Tab-separated table of C-alpha atoms in Angstrom:
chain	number	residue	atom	x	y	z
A	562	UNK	CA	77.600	110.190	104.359
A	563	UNK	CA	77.307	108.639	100.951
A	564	UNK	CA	76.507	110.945	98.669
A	565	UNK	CA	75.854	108.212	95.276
A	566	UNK	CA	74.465	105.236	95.313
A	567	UNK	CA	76.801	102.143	93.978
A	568	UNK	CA	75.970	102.335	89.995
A	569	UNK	CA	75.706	98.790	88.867
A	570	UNK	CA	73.788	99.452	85.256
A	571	UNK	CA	75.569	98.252	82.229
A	572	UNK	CA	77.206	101.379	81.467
A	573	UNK	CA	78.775	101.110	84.748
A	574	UNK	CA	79.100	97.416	84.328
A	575	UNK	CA	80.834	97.374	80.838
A	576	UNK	CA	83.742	94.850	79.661
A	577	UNK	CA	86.191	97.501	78.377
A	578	UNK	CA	87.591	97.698	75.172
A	579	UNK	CA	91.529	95.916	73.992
A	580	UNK	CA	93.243	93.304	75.585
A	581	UNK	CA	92.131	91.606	78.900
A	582	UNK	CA	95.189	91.247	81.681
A	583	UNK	CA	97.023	87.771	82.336
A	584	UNK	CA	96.152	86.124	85.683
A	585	UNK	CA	98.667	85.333	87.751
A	586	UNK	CA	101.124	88.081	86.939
A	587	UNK	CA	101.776	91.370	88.420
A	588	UNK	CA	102.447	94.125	85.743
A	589	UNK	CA	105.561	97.273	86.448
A	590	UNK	CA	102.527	100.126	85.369
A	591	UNK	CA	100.232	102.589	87.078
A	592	UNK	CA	97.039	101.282	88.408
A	593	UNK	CA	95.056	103.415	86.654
A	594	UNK	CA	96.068	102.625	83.343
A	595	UNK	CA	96.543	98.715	84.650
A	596	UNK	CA	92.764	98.319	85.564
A	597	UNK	CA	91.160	99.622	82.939
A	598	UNK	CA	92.282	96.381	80.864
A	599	UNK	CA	90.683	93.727	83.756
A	600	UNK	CA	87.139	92.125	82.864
A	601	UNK	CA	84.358	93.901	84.499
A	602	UNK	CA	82.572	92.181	87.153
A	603	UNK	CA	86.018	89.104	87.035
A	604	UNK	CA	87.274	90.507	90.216
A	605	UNK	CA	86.008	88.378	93.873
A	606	UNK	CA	88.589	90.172	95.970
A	607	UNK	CA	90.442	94.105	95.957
A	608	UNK	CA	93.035	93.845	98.891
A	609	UNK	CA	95.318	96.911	98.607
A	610	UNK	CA	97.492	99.140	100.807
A	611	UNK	CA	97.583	102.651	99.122
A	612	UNK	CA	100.570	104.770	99.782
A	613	UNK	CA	101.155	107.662	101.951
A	614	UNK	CA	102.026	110.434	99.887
A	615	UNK	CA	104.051	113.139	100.426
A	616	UNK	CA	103.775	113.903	105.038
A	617	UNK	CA	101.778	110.601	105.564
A	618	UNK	CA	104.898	108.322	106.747
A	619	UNK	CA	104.187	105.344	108.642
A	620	UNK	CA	106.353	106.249	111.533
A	621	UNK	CA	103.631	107.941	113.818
A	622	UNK	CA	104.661	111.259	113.936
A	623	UNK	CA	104.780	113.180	110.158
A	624	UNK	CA	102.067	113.887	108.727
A	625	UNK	CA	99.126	116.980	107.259
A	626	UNK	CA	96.099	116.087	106.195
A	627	UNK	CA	96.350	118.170	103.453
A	628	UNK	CA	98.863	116.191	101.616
A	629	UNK	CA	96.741	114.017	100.558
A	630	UNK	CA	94.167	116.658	98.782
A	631	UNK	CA	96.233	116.521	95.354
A	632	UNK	CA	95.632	112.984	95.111
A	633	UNK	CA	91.871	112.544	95.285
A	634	UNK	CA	90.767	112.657	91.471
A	635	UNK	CA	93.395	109.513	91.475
A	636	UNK	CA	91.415	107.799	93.934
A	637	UNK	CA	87.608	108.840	93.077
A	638	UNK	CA	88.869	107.519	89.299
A	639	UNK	CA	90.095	103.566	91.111
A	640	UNK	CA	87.081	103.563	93.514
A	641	UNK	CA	84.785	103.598	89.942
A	642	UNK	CA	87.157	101.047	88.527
A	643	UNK	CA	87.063	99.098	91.740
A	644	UNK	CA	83.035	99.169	91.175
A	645	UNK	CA	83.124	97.609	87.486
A	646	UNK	CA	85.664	94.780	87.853
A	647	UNK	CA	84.597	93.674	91.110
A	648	UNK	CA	81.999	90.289	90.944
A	649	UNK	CA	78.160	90.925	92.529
A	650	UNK	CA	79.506	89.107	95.545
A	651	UNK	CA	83.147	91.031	95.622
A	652	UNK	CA	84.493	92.337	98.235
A	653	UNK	CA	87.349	95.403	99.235
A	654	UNK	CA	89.759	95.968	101.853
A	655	UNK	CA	91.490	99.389	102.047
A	656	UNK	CA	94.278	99.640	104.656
A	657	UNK	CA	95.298	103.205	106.101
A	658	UNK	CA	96.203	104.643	108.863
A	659	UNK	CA	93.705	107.245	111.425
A	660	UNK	CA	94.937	110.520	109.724
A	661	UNK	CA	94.039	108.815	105.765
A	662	UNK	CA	90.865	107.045	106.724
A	663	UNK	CA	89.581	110.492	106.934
A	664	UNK	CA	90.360	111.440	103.524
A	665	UNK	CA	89.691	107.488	101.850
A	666	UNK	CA	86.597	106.957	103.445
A	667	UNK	CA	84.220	109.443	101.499
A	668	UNK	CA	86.065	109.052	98.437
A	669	UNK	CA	85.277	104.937	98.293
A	670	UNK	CA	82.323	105.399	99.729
A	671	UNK	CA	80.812	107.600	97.153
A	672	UNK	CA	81.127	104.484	94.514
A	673	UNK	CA	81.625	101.364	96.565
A	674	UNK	CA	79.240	99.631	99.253
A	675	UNK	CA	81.154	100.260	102.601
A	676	UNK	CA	79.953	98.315	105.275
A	677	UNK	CA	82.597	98.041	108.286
A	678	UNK	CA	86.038	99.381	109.677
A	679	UNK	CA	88.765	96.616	110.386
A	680	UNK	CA	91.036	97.828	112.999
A	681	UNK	CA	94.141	95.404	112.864
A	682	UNK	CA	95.871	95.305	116.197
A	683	UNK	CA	99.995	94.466	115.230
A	684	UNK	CA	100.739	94.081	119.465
A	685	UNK	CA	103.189	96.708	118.849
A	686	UNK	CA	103.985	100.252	117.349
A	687	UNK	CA	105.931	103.289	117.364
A	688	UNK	CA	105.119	106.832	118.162
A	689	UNK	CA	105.476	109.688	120.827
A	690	UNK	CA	101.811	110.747	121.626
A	691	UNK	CA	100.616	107.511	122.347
A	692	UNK	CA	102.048	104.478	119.759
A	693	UNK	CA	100.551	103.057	117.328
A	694	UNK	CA	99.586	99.963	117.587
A	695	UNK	CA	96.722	99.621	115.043
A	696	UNK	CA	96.067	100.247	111.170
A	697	UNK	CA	92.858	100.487	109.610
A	698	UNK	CA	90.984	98.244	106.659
A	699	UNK	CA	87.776	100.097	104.804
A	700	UNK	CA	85.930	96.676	104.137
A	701	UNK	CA	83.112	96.562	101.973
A	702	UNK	CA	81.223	93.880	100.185
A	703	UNK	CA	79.263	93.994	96.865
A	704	UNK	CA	76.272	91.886	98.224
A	705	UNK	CA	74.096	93.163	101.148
A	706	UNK	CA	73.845	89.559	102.143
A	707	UNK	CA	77.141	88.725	102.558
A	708	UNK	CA	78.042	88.119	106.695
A	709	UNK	CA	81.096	88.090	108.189
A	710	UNK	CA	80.142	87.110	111.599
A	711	UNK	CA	83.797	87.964	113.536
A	712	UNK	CA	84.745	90.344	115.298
A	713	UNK	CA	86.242	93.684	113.441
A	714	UNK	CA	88.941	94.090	115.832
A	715	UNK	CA	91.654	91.406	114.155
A	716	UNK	CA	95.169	90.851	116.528
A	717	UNK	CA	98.003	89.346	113.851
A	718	UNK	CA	101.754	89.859	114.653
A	719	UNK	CA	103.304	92.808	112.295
A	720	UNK	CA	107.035	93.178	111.734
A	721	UNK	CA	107.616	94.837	115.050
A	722	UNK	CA	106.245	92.094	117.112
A	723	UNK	CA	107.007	88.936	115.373
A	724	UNK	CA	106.111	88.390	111.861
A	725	UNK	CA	110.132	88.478	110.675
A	726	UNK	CA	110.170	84.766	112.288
A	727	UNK	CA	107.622	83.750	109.188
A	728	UNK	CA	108.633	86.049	106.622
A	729	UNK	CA	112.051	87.105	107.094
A	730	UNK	CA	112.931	90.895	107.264
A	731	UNK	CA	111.317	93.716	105.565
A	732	UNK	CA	111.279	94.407	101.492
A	733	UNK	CA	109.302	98.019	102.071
A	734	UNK	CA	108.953	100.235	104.392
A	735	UNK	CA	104.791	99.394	104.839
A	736	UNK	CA	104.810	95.663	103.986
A	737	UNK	CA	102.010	93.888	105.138
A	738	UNK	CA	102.687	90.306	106.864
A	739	UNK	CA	101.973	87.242	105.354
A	740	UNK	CA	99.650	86.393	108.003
A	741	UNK	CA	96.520	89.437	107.938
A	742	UNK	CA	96.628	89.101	104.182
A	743	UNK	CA	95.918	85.321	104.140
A	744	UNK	CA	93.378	85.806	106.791
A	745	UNK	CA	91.296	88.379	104.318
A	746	UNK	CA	91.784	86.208	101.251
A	747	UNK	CA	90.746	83.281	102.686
A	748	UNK	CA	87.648	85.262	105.049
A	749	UNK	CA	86.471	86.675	101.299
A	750	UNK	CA	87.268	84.392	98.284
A	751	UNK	CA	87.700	80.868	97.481
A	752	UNK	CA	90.379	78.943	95.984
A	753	UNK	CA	90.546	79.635	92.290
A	754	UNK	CA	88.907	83.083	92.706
A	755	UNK	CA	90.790	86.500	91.744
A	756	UNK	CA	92.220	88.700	93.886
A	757	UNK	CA	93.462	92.055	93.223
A	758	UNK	CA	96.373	94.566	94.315
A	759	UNK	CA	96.833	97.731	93.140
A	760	UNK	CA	100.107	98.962	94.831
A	761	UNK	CA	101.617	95.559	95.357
A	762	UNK	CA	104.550	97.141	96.523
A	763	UNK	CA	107.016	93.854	97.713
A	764	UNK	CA	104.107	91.419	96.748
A	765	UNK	CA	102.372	90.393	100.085
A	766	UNK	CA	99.014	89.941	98.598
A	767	UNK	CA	100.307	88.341	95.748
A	768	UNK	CA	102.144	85.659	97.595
A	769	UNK	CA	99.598	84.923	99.875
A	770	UNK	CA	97.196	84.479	96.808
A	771	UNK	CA	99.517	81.685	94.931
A	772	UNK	CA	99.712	80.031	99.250
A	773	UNK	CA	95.980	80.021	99.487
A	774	UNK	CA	95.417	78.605	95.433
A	775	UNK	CA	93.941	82.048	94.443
A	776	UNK	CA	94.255	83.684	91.021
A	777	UNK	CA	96.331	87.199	91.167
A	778	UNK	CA	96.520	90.594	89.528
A	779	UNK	CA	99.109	93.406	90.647
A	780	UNK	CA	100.517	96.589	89.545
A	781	UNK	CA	103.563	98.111	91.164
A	782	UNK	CA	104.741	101.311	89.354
A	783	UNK	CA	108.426	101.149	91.477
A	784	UNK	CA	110.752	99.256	89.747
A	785	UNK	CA	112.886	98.477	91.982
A	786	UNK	CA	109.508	97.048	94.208
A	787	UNK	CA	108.002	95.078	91.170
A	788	UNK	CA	111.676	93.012	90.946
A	789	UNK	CA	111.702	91.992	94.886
A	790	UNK	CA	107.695	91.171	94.117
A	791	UNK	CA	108.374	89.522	91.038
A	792	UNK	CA	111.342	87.560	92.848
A	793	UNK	CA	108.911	86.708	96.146
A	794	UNK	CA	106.425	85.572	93.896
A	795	UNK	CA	109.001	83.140	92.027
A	796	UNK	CA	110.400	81.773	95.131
A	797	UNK	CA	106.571	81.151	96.766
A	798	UNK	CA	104.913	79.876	93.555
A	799	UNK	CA	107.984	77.191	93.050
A	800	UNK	CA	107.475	76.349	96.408
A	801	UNK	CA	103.969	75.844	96.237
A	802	UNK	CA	104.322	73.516	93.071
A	803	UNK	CA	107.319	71.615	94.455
A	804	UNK	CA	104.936	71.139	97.874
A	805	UNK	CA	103.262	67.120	98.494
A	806	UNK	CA	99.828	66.482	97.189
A	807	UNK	CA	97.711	66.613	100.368
């Protein structure tokens, strides 16, 4: 149940205060901290893949709900920032798994226009009481009149059943494939628009952005992470400038 309507006055709305973030770039800080310095209303797209926190692993099997509970003034604090920077015709995807879209889905929906559950079929999965072959995506768009007429059941190719032949092996343990990231960017911005990551973790969203001409923001608090991002991104955005004029 939502339990606030989205807030779109100007308070709500405001351009905050200091130095605006560089497009393009994806910054080694916490989110938090990150977003607070990106324009309001500058943002078409929010693509992100929150972590697990402590029991919420992605092999099928660990897991208490409970875990997450400690982290939920984090997320009720990004879901407000999420509703200032994003544009009157923005939209959000959220990815978890089942035992987190439980805990997300109030939380987001509280502040942020929810409209639909993506279930993303990978073809393949681990896991004893059944496997898992499915994550989840909280969608949501800004703009009661934006349609996406597809279906919300999306089949793309995840590491275990095929996506190393385009992307090469893993960076991180939960990296998303190239493939179901450029199918949201290009299903909810156009070229030239922003997109934004807040756990970019080995830059999936961020490479797929500079493949599809998109602007990019990203923070990755890992160090180790933001250097195999920052390299990914290198190695795509030369490409992409090096590529014939079509």
């Amino acid at each position: 149940v939502i339990t606030h309507a989205v807030n779109r006055t100007s308070a709500n709305r405001r351009k905050r205060g200091g130095e605006m973030l560089e497009t393009n770039r994806i910054y080694n800080m916490d989110c938090l901290e990150g977003i607070k310095k990106i324009e309001t209303g500058s943002v078409k797209l929010v693509a992100t893949d929150p972590p697990y926190f402590q029991g919420f692993t992605h092999n099928g099997q660990k897991g208490a709900f409970n875990d997450l509970a400690i982290s939920r003034p984090f997320f009720a604090q990004l879901a407000q920032e999420f509703a200032r920077i994003l544009s009157e015709d923005g939209e959000f995807y959220i990815f978890c798994d089942w035992r987190g879209y439980a805990f997300y889905y109030p939380i987001f929906a509280d502040y942020l226009p929810v409209r639909n559950m993506i279930v993303w079929d990978k073809m393949s999965g681990a896991g004893n009481f059944y496997r898992n072959t499915h994550e989840l995506m909280i969608y949501g768009a800004v703009n009661s009149q934006t349609i996406r007429r597809e279906t919300n059941v999306w089949t793309e190719k995840a590491f275990s059943s095929g996506a190393r032949v385009s992307d090469g092996e893993k960076a991180h343990p939960t990296q998303k494939p190239l493939g179901i990231m450029q199918r949201i960017i290009t299903n909810s911005s156009a070229p030239g628009d922003l997109v934004l990551d807040c756990f970019v973790g080995s830059g999936s969203t961020a490479v797929a952005a500079v493949k599809t001409g998109r602007r990019f923001i990203g923070f990755e608090i890992d160090e180790r992470y933001f250097n195999i991002a920052q390299d990914r991104i290198a190695r795509e955005t030369k490409a992409a400038f090096l590529a014939p004029a079509t």
